[in-house]
mmCIF file of C-alpha atoms in Angstrom:
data_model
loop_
_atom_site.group_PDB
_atom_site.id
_atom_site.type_symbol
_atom_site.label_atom_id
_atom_site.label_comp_id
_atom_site.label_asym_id
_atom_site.label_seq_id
_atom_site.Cartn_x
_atom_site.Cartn_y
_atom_site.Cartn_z
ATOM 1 C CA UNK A 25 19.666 -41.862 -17.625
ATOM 2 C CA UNK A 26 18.716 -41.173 -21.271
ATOM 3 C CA UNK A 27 14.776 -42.032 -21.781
ATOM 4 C CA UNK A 28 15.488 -43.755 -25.021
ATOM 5 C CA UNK A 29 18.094 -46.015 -23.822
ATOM 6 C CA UNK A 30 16.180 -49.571 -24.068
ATOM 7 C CA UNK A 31 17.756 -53.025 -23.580
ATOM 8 C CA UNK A 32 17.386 -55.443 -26.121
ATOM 9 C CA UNK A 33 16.305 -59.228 -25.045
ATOM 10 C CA UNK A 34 17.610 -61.852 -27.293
ATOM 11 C CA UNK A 35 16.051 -65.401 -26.725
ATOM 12 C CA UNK A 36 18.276 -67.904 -27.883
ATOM 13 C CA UNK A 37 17.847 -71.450 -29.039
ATOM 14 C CA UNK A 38 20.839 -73.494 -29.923
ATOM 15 C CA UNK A 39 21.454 -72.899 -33.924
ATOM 16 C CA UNK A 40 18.323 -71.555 -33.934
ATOM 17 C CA UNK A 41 19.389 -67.830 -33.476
ATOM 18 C CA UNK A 42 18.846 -64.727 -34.915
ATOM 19 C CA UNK A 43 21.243 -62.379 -35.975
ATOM 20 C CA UNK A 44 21.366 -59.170 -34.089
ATOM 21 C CA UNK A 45 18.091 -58.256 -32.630
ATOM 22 C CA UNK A 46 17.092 -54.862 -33.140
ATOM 23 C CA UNK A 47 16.580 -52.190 -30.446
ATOM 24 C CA UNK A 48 13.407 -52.314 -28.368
ATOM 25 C CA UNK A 49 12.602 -56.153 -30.532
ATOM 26 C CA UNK A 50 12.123 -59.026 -28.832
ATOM 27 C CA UNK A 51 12.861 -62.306 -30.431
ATOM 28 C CA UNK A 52 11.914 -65.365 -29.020
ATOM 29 C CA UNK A 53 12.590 -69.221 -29.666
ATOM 30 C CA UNK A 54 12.137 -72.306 -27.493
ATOM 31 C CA UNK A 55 15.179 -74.404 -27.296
ATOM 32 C CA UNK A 56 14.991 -77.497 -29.791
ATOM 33 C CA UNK A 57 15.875 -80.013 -27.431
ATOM 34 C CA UNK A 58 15.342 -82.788 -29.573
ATOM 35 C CA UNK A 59 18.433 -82.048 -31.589
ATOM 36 C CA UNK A 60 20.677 -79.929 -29.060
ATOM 37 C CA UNK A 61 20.266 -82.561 -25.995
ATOM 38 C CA UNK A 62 22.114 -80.787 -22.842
ATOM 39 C CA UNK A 63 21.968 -77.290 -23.616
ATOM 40 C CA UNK A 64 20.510 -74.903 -21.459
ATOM 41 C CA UNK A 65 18.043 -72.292 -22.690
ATOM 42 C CA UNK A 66 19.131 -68.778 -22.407
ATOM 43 C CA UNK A 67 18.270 -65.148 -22.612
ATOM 44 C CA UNK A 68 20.740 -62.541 -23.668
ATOM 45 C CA UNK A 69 19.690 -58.872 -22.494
ATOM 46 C CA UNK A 70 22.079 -56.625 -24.224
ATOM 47 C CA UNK A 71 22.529 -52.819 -23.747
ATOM 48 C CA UNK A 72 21.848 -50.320 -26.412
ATOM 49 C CA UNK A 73 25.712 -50.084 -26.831
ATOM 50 C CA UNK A 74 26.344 -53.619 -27.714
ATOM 51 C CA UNK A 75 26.881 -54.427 -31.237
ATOM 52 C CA UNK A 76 27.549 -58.512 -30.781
ATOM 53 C CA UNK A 77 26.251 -62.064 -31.119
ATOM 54 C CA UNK A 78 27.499 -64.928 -31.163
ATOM 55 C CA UNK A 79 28.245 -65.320 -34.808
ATOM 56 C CA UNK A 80 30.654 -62.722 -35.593
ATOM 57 C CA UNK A 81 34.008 -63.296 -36.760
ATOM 58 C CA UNK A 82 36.035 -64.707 -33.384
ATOM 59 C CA UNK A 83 38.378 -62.028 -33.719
ATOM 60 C CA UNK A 84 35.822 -59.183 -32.521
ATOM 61 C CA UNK A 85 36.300 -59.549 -28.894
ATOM 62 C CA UNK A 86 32.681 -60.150 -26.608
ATOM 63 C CA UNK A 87 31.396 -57.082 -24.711
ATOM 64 C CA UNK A 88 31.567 -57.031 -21.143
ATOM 65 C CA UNK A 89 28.942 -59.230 -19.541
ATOM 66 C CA UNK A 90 26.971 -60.682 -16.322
ATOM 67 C CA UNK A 91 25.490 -64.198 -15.773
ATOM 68 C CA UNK A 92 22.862 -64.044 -13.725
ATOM 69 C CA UNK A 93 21.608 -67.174 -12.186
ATOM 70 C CA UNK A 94 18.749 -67.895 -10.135
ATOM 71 C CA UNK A 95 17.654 -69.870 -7.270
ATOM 72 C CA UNK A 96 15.919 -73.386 -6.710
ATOM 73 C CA UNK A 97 12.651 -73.549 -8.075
ATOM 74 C CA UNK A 98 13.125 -70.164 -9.684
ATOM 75 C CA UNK A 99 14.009 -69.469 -13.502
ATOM 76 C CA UNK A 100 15.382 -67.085 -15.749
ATOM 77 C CA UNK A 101 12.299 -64.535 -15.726
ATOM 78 C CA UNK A 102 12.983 -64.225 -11.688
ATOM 79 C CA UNK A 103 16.211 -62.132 -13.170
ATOM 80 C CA UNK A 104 14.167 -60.243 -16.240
ATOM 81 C CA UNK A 105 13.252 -57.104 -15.352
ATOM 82 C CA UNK A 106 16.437 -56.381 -12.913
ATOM 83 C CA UNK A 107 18.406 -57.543 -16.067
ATOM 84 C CA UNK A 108 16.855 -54.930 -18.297
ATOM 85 C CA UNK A 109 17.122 -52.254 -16.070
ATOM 86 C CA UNK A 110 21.087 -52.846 -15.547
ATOM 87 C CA UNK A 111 21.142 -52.458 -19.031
ATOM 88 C CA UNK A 112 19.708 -49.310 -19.058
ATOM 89 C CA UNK A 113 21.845 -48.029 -16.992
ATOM 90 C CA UNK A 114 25.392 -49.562 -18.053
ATOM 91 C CA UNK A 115 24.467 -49.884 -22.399
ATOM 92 C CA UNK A 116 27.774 -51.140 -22.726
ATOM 93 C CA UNK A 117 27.180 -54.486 -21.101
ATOM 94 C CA UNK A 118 25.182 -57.762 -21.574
ATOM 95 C CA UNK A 119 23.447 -59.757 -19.612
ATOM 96 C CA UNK A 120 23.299 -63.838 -20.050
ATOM 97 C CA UNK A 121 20.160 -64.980 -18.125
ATOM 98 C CA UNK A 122 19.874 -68.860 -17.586
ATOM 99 C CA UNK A 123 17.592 -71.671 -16.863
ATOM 100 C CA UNK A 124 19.362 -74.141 -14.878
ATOM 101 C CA UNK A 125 18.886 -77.715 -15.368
ATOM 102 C CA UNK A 126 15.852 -79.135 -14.186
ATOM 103 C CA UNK A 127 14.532 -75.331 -14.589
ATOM 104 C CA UNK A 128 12.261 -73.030 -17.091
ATOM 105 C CA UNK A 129 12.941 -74.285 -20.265
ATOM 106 C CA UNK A 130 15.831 -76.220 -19.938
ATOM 107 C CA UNK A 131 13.635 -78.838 -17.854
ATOM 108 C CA UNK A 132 12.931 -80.653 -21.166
ATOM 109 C CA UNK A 133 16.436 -81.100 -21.833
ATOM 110 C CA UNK A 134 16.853 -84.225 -19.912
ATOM 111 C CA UNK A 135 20.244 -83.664 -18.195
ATOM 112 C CA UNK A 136 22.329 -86.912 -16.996
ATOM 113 C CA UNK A 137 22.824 -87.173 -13.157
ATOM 114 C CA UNK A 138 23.679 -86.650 -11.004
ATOM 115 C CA UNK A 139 22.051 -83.490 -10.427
ATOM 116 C CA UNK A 140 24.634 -81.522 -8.145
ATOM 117 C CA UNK A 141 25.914 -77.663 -7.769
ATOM 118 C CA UNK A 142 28.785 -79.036 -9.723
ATOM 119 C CA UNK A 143 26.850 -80.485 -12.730
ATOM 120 C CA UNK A 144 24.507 -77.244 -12.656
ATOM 121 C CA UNK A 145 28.104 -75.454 -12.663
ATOM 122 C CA UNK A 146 29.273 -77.297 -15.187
ATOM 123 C CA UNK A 147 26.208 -76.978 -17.640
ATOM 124 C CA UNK A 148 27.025 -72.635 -17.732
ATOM 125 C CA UNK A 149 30.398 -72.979 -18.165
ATOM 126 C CA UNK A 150 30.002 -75.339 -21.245
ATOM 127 C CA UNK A 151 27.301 -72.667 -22.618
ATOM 128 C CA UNK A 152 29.485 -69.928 -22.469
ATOM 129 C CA UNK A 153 32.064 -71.886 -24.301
ATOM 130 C CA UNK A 154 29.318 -72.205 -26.971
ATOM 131 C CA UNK A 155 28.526 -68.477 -26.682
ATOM 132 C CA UNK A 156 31.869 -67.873 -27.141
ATOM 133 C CA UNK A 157 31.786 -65.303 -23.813
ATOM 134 C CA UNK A 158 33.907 -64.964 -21.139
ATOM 135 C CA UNK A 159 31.562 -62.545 -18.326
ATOM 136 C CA UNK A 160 33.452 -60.394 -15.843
ATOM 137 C CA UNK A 161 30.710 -60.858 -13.807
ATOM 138 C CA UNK A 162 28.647 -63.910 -11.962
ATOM 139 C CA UNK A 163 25.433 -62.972 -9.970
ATOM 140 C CA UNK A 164 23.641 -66.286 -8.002
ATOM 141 C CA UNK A 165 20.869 -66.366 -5.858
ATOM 142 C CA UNK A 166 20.582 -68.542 -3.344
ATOM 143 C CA UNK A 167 21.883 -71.801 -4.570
ATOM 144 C CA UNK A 168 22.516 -69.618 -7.723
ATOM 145 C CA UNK A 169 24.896 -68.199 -5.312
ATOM 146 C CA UNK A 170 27.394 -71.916 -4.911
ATOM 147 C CA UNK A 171 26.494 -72.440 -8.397
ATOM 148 C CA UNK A 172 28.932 -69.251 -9.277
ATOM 149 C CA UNK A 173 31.263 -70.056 -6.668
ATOM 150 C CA UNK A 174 31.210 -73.926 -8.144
ATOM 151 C CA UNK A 175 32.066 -71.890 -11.690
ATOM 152 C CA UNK A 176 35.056 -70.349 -10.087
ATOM 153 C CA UNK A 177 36.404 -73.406 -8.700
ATOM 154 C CA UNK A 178 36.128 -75.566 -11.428
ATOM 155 C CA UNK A 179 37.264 -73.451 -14.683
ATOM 156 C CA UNK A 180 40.106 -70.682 -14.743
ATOM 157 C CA UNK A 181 38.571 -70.573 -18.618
ATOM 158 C CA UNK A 182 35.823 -69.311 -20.034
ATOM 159 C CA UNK A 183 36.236 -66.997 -16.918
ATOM 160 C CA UNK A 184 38.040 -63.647 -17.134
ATOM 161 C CA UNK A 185 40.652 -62.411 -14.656
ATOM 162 C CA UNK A 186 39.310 -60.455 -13.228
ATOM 163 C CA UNK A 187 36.120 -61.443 -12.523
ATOM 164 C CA UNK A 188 33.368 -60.474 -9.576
ATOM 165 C CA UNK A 189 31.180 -62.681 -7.908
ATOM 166 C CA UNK A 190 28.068 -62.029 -6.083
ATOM 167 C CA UNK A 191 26.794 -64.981 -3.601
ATOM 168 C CA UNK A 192 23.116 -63.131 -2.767
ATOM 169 C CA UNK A 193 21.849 -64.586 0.507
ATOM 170 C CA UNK A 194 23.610 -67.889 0.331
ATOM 171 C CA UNK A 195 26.646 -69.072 2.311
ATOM 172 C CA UNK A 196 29.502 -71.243 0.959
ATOM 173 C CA UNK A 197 28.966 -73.932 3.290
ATOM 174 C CA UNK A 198 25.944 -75.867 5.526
ATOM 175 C CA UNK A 199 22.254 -74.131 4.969
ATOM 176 C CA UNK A 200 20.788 -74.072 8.329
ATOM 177 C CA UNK A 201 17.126 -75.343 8.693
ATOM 178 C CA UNK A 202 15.148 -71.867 9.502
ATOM 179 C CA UNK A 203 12.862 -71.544 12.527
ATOM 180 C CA UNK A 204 9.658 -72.101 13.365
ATOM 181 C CA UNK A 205 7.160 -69.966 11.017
ATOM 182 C CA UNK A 206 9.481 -70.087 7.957
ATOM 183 C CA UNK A 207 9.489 -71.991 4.852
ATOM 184 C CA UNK A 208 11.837 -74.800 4.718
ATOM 185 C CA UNK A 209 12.438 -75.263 0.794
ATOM 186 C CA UNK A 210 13.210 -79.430 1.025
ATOM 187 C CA UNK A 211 9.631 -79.833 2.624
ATOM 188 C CA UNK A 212 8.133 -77.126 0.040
ATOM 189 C CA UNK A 213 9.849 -79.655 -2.643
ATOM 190 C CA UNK A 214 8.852 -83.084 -1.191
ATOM 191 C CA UNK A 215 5.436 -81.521 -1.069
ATOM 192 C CA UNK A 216 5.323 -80.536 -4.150
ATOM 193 C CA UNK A 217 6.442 -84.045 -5.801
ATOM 194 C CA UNK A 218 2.968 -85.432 -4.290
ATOM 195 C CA UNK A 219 0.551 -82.606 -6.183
ATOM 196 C CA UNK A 220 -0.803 -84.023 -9.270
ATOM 197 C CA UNK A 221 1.317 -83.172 -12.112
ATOM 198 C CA UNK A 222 -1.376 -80.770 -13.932
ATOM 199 C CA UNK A 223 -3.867 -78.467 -11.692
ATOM 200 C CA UNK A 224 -7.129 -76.597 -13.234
ATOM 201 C CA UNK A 225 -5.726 -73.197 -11.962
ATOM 202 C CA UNK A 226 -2.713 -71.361 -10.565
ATOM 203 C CA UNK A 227 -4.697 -69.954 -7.377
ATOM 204 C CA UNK A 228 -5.750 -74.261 -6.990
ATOM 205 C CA UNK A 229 -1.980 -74.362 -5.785
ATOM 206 C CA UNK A 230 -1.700 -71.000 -4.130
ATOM 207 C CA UNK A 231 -4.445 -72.066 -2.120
ATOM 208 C CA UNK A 232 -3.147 -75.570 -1.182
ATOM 209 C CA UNK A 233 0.442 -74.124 -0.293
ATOM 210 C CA UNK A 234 -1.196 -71.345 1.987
ATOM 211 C CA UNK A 235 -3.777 -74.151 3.506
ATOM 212 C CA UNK A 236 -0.477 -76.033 4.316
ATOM 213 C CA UNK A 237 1.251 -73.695 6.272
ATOM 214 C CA UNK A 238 3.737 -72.078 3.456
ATOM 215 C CA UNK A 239 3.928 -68.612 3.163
ATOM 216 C CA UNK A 240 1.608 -66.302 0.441
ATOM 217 C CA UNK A 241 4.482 -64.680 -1.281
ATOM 218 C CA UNK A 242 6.181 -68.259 -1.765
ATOM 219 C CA UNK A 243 2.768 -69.913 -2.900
ATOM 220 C CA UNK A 244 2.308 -67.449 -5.256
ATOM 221 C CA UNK A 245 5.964 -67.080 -6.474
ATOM 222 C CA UNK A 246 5.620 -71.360 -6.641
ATOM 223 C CA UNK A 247 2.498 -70.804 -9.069
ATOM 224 C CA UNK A 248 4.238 -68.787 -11.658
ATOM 225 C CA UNK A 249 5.984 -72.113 -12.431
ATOM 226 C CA UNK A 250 3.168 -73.072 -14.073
ATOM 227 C CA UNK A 251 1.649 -72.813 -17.591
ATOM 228 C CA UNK A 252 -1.326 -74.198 -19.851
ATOM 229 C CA UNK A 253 -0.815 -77.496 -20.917
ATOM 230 C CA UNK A 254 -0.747 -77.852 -24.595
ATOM 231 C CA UNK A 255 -1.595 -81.650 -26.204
ATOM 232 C CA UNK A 256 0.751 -82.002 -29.076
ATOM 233 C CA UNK A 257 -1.848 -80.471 -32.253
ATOM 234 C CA UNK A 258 -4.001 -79.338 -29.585
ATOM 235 C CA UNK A 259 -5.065 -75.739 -29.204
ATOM 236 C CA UNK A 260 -3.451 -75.030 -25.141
ATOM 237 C CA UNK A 261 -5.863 -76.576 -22.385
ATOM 238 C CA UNK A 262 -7.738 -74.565 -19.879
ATOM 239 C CA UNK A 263 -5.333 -77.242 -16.983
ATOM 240 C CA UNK A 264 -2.305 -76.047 -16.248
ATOM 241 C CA UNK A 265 1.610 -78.186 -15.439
ATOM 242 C CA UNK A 266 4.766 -77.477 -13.730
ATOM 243 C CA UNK A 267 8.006 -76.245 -16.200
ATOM 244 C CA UNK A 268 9.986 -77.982 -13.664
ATOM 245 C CA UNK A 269 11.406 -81.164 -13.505
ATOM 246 C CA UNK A 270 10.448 -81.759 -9.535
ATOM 247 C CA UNK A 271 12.775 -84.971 -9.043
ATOM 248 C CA UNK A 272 15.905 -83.495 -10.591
ATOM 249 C CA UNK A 273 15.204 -80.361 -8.089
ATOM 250 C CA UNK A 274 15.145 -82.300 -4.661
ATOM 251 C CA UNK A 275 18.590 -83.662 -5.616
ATOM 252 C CA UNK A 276 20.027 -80.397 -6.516
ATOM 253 C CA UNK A 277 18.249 -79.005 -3.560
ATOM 254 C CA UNK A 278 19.884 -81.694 -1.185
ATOM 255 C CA UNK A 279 23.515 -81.123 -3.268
ATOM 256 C CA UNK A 280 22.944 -77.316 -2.110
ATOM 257 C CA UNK A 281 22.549 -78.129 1.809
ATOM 258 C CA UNK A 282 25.492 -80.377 1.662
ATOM 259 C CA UNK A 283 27.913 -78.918 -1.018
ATOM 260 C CA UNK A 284 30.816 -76.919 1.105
ATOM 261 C CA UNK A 285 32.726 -74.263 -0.664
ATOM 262 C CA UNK A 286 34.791 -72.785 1.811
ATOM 263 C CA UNK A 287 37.613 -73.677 0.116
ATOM 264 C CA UNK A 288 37.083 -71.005 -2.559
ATOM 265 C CA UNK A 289 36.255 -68.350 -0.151
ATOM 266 C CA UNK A 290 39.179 -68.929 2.329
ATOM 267 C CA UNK A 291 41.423 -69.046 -0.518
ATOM 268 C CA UNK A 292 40.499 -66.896 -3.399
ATOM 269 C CA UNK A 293 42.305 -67.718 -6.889
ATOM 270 C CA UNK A 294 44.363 -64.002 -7.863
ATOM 271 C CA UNK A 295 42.295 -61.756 -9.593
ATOM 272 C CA UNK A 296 38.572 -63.273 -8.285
ATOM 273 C CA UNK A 297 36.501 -60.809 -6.137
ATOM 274 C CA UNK A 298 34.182 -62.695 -4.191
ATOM 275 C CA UNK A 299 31.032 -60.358 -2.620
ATOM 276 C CA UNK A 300 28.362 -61.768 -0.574
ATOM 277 C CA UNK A 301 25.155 -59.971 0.524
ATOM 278 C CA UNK A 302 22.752 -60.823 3.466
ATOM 279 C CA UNK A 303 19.475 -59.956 3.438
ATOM 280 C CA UNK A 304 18.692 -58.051 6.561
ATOM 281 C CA UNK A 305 15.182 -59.723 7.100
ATOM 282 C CA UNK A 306 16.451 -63.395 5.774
ATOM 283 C CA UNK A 307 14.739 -66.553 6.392
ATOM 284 C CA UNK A 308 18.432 -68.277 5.498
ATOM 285 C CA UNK A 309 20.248 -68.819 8.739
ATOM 286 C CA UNK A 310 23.379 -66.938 9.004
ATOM 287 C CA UNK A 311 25.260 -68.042 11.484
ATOM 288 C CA UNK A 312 27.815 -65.948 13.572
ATOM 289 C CA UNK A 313 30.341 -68.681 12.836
ATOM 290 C CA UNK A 314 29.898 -67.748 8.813
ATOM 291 C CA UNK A 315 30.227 -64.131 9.143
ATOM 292 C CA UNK A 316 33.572 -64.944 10.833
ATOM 293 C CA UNK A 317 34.793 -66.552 8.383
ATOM 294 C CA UNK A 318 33.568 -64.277 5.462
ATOM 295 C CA UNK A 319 35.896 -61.526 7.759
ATOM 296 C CA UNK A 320 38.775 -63.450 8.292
ATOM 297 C CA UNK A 321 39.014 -64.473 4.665
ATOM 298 C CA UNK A 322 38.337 -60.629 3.761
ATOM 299 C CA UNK A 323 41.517 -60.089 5.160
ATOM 300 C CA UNK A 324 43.586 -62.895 3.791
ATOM 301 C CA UNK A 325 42.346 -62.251 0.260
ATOM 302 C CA UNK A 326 43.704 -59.266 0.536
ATOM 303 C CA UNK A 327 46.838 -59.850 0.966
ATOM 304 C CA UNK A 328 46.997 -62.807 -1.956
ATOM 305 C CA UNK A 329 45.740 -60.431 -4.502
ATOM 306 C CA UNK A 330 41.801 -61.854 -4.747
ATOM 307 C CA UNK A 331 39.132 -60.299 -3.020
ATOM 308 C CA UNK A 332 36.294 -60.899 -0.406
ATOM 309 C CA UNK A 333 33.223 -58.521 0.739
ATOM 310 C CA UNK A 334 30.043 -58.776 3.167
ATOM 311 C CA UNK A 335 27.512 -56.535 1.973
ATOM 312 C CA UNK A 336 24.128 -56.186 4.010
ATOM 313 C CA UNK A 337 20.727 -55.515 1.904
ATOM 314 C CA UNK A 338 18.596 -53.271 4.460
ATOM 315 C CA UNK A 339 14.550 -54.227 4.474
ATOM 316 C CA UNK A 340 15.010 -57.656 2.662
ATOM 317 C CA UNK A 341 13.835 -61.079 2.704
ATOM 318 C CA UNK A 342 15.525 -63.645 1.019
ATOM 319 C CA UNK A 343 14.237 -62.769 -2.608
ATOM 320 C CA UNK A 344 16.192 -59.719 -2.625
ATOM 321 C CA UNK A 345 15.560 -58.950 -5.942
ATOM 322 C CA UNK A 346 11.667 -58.313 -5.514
ATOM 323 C CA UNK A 347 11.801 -57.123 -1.199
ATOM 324 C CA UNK A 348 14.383 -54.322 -2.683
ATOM 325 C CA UNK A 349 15.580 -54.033 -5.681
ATOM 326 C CA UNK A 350 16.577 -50.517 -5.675
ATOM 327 C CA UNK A 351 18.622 -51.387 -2.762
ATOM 328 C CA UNK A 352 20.468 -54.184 -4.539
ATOM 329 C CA UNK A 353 20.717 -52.437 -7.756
ATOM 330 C CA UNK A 354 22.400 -49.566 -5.768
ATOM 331 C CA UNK A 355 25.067 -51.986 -4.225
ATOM 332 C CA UNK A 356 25.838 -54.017 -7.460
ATOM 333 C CA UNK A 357 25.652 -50.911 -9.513
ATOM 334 C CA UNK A 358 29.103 -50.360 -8.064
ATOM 335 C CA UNK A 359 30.618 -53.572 -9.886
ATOM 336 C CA UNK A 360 29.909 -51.862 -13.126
ATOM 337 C CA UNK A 361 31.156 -49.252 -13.138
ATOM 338 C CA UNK A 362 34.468 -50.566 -11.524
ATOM 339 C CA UNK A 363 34.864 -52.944 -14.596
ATOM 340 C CA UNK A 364 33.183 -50.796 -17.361
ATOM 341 C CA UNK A 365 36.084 -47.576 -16.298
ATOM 342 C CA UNK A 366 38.777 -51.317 -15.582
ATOM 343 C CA UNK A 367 37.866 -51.975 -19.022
ATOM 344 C CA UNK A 368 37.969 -48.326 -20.312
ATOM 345 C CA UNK A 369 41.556 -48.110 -18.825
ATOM 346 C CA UNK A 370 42.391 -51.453 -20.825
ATOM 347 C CA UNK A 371 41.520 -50.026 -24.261
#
C-alpha cells in the first residue's frame, strides 16, 4: 500500500456542502436541522481515486461505495478510523458513514415515531436517494446489522444488484438475554434514562457504570457519548450532556429484540449476498438453533441465485471493530475486491 494514499473525509450537512474536498482536508459542518428536519447527518470517506459528490451532473455515474452503520448507543465515529483505512486500501471506493436517528448528530433532528429497525431503515434509504448513491455494499453492527437487512427488504432501489451485506454479530431474529456477568444493553439503557441529563465529567459516568456492575470497556465506550455543553452565546461549559436522544433509543432498542428477519435470510432476493460474522468471544447469544438456520439457508440461496455466509471473527468480543480489527478488515477486505474486479469486468 502506497504511503501517500490518504482518504478524504467529507462531513456533510444537507445543502450545506462543499464541493469536492481536497486530499488529506477535512471539512466539517453540523447538520442544520432547523431547516432540513429528518435528515440524518453523514460522513462521506472517499478514496484517493474518487473524483465525485453529490452535485455533479446525474449522468456521471457514483463510485462504488459502503454504508457503514453502527450499533445502539454507538455513532458514526465508532466506524471512523476502520472507514479510512478501507479507503486506503481500495482508493476507488467511498464510504457513507451514518448517525442513526436518535444518534450523534442526527439526535437533534427530531424524527417522528415510531422509532423501529424499519423507520431507522427507512431514514438511509431516503438519504441515499438524496445522495444520489446506490452502495454495493451495507456493513451493520449489531442492530446496525437488521438495520441493513431491514434496507434489503424494504427497497429493491436505491440498492444495486448486486449488493453484499454484512450482519456483524447480530442475528436476524430474537436477541437472547446474555448470562450472568455480561452487560445486558436494555438495563444499560433504562439506567441510563435515570442519570441526570448533564454530568461535571466523563470519568463521573465511567465511574457510576463500573460502581453498578457494567463492564469498563462499555462505561468508557458509554462516556464518549458525551460532550461540553454549550449555552446558546455561551463560550462551552466545563459540564458535560449526552448526543443521544435516550427515549428514542430504548424503543429502537426494544424494536431490535423483537424485530424478526428471517424472512430475508431464508429467502434471499437474486443478486443479494447476505454474510454474517460471529464474534468468537461474543456476549450476544448465538444459539445453535440460529447457526442452523444461517446453514440451511446457505444452501438454498444458492441454488436461487442470492447468497448466504457464516464467517467467525477469532479473539473478539462483540465490538469487533476495536477487539480485532485487523481480523475483520482481513475478512471484509475480500468483498472489495470481489466488486471492485465485478465492477472492473463491467466497464
Amino acid at each position: 500500500m502506497s504511503s501517500n494514499m490518504n482518504s478524504r473525509s467529507l462531513v456533510c450537512a444537507p445543502c450545506n456542502c462543499a464541493q469536492m474536498a481536497l486530499a488529506d482536508t477535512i471539512i466539517a459542518y453540523q447538520p442544520d436541522v432547523d431547516k432540513h428536519a429528518g435528515v440524518l447527518a453523514y460522513e462521506l470517506v472517499q478514496g484517493n481515486l474518487v473524483q465525485w459528490n453529490s452535485f455533479m451532473d446525474k449522468s456521471i455515474p457514483d463510485p462504488p461505495t459502503a454504508v457503514l452503520l453502527h450499533g445502539i448507543l454507538g455513532s458514526r465515529k465508532n466506524w471512523g478510523s476502520f472507514a479510512k483505512r478501507l479507503a486506503q486500501e481500495f482508493p476507488m471506493w467511498q464510504f457513507l458513514l451514518v448517525d442513526l436517528r436518535c444518534h450523534g448528530d442526527s439526535a437533534s433532528t427530531k424524527k417522528r415515531g415510531p422509532h423501529t429497525v424499519a423507520a431507522t431503515a427507512l431514514d438511509v434509504l431516503k438519504l441515499l436517494v438524496q445522495l444520489r448513491l446506490t452502495p454495493r455494499v451495507l456493513v451493520g453492527h449489531s442492530f446496525g446489522g437488521k438495520v441493513a437487512l431491514s434496507m434489503v427488504e424494504q427497497a429493491a432501489k436505491p440498492l444495486a444488484r448486486p449488493v453484499r451485506v454484512w450482519v456483524l454479530d447480530a442475528t436476524p431474529g430474537k436477541v437472547r438475554a446474555g448470562g450472568d456477568g455480561e452487560d445486558h444493553p436494555a438495563e444499560l439503557i433504562e439506567f441510563l434514562r435515570r442519570m441526570p441529563t448533564q454530568v461535571s465529567s466523563k470519568q463521573e459516568v465511567v465511574d457510576v457504570l463500573v460502581k453498578e456492575q457494567f463492564s469498563m470497556d462499555v462505561a468508557r465506550w458509554v462516556a464518549t457519548n458525551l460532550r461540553r455543553s454549550s449555552p446558546l452565546g455561551q463560550q462551552p461549559s466545563s459540564s458535560f450532556s449526552w448526543t443521544f436522544d435516550l427515549n428514542g433509543i430504548s424503543e429502537m432498542y426494544k424494536s431490535y429484540e423483537d424485530t424478526n428477519l428471517w424472512r430475508i435470510v431464508e429467502n434471499v432476493p437474486r443478486g443479494v449476498h447476505i454474510n454474517f460474522l460471529k464474534a468468537e468471544r461474543s456476549l450476544h447469544r448465538w444459539a445453535l438453533e440460529d447457526l442452523q438456520r444461517i446453514h440451511t439457508a446457505e444452501e438454498f440461496a444458492a441454488d436461487e441465485g442470492g447468497g448466504v455466509e457464516m464467517h467467525v471473527l477469532e479473539d473478539a468480543g462483540h465490538w469487533v471493530h476495536a477487539d480485532n480489527p485487523d481480523g475483520l478488515f482481513r475478512i471484509l477486505s475480500s468483498t472489495f475486491r470481489i466488486e471492485t474486479t465485478i465492477r472492473g469486468m463491467q466497464d
